[in-house]
XYZ file of C-alpha atoms in Angstrom:
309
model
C 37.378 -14.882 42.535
C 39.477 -15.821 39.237
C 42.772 -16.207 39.955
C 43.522 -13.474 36.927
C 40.638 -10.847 38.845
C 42.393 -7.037 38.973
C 40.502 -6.825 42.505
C 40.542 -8.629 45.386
C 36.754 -8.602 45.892
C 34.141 -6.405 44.619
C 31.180 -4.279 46.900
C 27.693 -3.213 45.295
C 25.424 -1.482 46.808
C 22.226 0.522 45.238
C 19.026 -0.757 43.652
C 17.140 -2.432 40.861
C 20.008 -1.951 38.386
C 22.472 -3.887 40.755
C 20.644 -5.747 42.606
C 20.873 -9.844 42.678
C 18.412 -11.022 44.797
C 18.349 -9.132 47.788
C 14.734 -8.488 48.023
C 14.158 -11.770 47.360
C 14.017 -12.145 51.424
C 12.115 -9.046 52.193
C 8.196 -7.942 52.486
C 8.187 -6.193 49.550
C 6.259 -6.381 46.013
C 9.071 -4.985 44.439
C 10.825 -8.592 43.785
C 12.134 -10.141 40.631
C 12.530 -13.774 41.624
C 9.966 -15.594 39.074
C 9.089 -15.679 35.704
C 9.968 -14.090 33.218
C 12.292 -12.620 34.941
C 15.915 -14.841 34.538
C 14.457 -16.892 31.281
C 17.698 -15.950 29.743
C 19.983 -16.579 33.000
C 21.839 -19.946 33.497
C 19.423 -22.526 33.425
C 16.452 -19.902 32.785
C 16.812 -19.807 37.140
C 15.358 -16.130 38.455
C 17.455 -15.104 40.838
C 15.824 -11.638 41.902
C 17.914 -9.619 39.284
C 15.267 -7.206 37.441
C 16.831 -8.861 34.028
C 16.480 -11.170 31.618
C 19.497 -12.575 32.353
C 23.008 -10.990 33.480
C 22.745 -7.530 34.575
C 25.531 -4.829 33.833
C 27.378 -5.218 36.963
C 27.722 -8.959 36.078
C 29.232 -8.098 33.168
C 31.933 -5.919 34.108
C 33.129 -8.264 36.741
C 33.268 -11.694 34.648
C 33.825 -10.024 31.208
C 36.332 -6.878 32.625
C 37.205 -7.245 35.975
C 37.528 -11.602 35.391
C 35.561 -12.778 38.229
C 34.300 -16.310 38.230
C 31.154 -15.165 39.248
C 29.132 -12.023 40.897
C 29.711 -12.071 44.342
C 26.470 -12.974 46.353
C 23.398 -10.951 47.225
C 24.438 -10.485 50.683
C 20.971 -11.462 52.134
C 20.756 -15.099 50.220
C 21.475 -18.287 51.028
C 24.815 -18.428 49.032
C 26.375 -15.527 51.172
C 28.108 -18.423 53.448
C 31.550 -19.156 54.211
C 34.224 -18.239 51.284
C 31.745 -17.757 48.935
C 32.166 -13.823 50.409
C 35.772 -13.252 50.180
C 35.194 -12.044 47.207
C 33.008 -9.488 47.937
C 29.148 -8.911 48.140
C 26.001 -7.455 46.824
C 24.195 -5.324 49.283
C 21.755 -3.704 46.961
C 18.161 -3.222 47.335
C 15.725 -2.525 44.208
C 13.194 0.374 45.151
C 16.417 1.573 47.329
C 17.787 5.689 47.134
C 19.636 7.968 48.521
C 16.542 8.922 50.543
C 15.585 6.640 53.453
C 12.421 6.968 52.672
C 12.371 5.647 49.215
C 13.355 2.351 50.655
C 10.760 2.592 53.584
C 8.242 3.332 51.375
C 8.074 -0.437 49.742
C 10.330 -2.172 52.312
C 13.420 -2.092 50.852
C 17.162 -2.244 52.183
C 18.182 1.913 53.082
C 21.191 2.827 52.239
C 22.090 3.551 55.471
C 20.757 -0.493 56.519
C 23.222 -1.626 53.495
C 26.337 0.429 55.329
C 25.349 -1.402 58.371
C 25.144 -4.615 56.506
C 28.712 -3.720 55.193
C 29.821 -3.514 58.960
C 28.482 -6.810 59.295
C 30.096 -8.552 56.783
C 33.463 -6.962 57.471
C 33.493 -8.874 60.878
C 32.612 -12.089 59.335
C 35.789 -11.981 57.305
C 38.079 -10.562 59.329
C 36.861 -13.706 61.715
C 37.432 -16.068 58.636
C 41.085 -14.149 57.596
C 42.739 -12.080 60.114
C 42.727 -7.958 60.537
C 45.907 -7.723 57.655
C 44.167 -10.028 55.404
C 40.985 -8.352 55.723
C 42.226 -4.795 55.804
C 43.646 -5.475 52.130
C 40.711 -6.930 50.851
C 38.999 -3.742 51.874
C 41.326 -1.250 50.404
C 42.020 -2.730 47.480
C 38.520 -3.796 46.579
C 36.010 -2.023 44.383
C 32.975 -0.440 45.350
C 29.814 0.435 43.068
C 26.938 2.823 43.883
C 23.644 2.788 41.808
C 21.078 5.011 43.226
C 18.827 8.279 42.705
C 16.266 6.894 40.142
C 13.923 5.569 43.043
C 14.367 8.895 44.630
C 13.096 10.960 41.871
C 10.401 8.569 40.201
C 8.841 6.110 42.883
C 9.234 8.595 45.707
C 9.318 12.584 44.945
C 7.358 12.635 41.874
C 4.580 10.669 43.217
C 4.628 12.546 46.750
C 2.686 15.645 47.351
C 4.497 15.150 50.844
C 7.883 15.450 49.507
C 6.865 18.332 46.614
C 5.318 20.445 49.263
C 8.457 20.462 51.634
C 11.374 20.658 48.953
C 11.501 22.214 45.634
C 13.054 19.752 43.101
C 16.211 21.489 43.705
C 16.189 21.042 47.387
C 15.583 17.926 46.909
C 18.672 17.313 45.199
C 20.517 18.906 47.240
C 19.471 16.309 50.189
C 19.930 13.886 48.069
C 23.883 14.837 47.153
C 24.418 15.362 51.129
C 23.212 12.018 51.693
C 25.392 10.338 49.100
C 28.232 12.985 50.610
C 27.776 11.008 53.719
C 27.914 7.665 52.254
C 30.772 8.353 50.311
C 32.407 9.127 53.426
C 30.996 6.136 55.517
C 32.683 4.123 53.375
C 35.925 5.790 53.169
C 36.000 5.264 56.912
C 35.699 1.613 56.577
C 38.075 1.558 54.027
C 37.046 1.907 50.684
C 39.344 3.910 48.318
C 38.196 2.376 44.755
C 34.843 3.610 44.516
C 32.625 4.092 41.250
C 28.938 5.599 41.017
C 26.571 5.585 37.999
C 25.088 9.016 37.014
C 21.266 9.180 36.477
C 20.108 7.332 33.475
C 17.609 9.586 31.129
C 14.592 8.603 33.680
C 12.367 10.441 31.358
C 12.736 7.968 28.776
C 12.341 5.053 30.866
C 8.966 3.187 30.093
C 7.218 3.736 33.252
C 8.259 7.425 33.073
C 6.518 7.726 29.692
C 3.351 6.118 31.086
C 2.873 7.919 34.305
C 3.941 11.360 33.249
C 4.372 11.428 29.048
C 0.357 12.623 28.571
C -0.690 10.047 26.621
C 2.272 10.323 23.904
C 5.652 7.719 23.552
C 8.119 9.999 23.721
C 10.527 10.928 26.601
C 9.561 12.688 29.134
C 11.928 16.200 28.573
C 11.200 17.652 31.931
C 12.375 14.401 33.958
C 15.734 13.842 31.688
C 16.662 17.550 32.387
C 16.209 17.257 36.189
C 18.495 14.085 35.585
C 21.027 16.336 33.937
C 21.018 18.732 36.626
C 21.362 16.026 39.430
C 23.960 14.348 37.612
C 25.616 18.018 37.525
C 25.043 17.735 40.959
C 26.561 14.854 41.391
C 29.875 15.623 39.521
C 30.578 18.470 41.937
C 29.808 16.844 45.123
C 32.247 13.930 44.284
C 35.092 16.371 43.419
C 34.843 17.952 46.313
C 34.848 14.350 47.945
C 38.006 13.660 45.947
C 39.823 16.843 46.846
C 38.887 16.614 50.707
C 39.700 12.423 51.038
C 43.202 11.469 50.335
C 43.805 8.527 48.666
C 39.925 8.123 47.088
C 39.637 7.295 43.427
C 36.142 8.106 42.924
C 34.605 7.323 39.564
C 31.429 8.996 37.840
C 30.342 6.497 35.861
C 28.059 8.246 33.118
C 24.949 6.206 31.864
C 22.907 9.076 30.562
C 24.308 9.511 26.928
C 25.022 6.027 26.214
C 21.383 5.275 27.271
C 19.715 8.118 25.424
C 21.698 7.647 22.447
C 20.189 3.840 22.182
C 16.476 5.508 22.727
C 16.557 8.154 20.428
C 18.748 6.207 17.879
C 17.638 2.055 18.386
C 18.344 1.010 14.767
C 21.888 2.683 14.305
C 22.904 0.873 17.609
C 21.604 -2.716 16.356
C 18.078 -2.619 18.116
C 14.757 -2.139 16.751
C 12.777 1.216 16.139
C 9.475 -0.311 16.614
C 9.875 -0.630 20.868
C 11.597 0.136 23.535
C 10.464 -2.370 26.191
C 10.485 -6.307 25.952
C 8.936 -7.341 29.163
C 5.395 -6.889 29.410
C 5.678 -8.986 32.977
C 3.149 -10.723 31.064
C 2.833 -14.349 29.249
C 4.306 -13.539 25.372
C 7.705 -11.445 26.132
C 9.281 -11.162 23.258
C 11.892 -13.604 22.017
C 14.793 -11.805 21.676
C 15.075 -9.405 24.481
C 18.638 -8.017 22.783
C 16.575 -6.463 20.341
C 15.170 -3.967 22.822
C 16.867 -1.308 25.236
C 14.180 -2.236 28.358
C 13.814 -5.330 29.348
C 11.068 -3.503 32.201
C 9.439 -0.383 32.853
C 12.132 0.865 35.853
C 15.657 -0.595 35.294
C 16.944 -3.207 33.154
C 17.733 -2.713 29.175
C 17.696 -5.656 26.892
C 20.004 -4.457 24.391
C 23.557 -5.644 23.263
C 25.940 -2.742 24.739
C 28.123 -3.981 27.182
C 26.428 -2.032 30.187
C 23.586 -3.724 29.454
C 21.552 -6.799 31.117
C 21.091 -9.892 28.174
């Protein structure tokens, strides 16, 4: 941590969109840790972000918050000593507010990342004291990113899932399972707490593909089940903020900003002609700031400040 950082240490938990190399050490597919993934990152290194380079998170802490550095996917080999005083990344890509949408490619549950949390909070309280610890708990920030996973690589592809929940019962589970994790970490004492909102999922590349019949155009159907979640969501954390005393909880909206660079690339500096860089193939583009998607799930190439580069 910078001596200049506005919090002691920072706590991310989530998936692709925050995650720095956590699946690097599991049995999944779903990994980013080779080529091209990281050819813009220092010294072109892929670290098992699902970026070209720096993803948003990594942003806000050096460029905002002034970290150094990210603090360390939590699972890597970096996670040692100091190096997690100032916080860690717990995140999981293919993770959700569903346990299933992790179990379903062998990714890190939210649930498994609370109990990861528990685990790290003894290591530095052993390394600090209680007191010392205890502050660096309270007065850290936490970041959730979670719920695309849920709805895209898990309900929508699920006959299991569609036949026991409607779409709105679905939500609803979902909400009462980030309720719960809201509260989990309350109890361990988080009190600075931001989540993202769903993204416009129906205009995310792989979205297009699987359910946009054959045109390129979002998906309509899948951005306004993201708008109702995210309604969803709104409500559920008030009612977090006005039951928990002391929480600052944060909404964090990334639907308009994204769907304004989709529908309008040019205005916003990008070009019209795609919307996705990263073919995961040999021949990525060259400039990966000229598009919003740097792949099909998770990661946008452009220049706003949310953005991976």
């Amino acid at each position: 941590m910078a001596d200049g950082a506005l919090v002691p240490a920072v706590f991310i938990f989530g998936d692709s969109v925050v995650d720095a190399g956590n699946n690097n050490a599991l049995p999944t597919l779903v990994k980013s840790n080779f080529p091209p993934y990281g050819r813009d990152y220092h010294d072109q290194i892929p670290t098992g972000r699902f970026c070209n380079g720096k993803l948003a998170i990594d942003f806000l802490l050096e460029d905002y918050l002034y970290f150094d550095s990210s603090p360390p996917a939590y699972l890597s080999t970096k996670a040692v000593g100091r190096n997690i005083l100032n916080g860690a990344n717990f995140a999981s890509a293919a993770s959700g507010f569903h346990d299933s949408t992790a179990d379903l490619y062998f990714a890190i549950s939210l649930r498994k990342q609370l109990d990861y949390l528990k685990e790290y909070q003894a290591r530095v309280v052993g390394m600090v004291g209680e007191a010392n610890a205890s502050s660096i708990f309270s007065n850290g920030l936490y970041v959730l990113s979670a719920g695309s996973s849920d709805l895209l690589q898990n309900y929508s592809i699920s006959p299991l899932l569609q036949a026991t929940y409607t779409m709105n019962q679905f939500f609803d589970l979902l909400l009462s399972n980030y309720a719960d994790f809201i509260e989990n970490l309350y109890q361990m004492g988080a009190r600075k707490i931001g989540v993202t909102s769903l993204p416009p999922i129906g205009c995310l590349p792989a979205a297009i593909t699987l359910f946009g019949s054959g045109n390129n155009q979002c998906v309509d159907m899948l951005n306004h089940n993201a708008l109702v979640f995210n309604r969803g969501l709104n409500a559920t954390s008030q009612r977090l903020l006005n039951r928990l005393s002391g929480l600052n909880l944060v909404v964090l909206d990334t639907y308009q900003p994204l769907y304004s660079l989709v529908i309008s690339p040019v205005e916003n500096g990008l070009l019209e002609t795609s919307i996705l860089c990263n073919s995961l193939a040999i021949g990525t583009c060259a400039n990966a700031s000229d598009y919003v998607f740097w792949d099909a799930f998770s990661s946008f190439g452009g220049r706003q400040p949310y953005n991976c580069l």
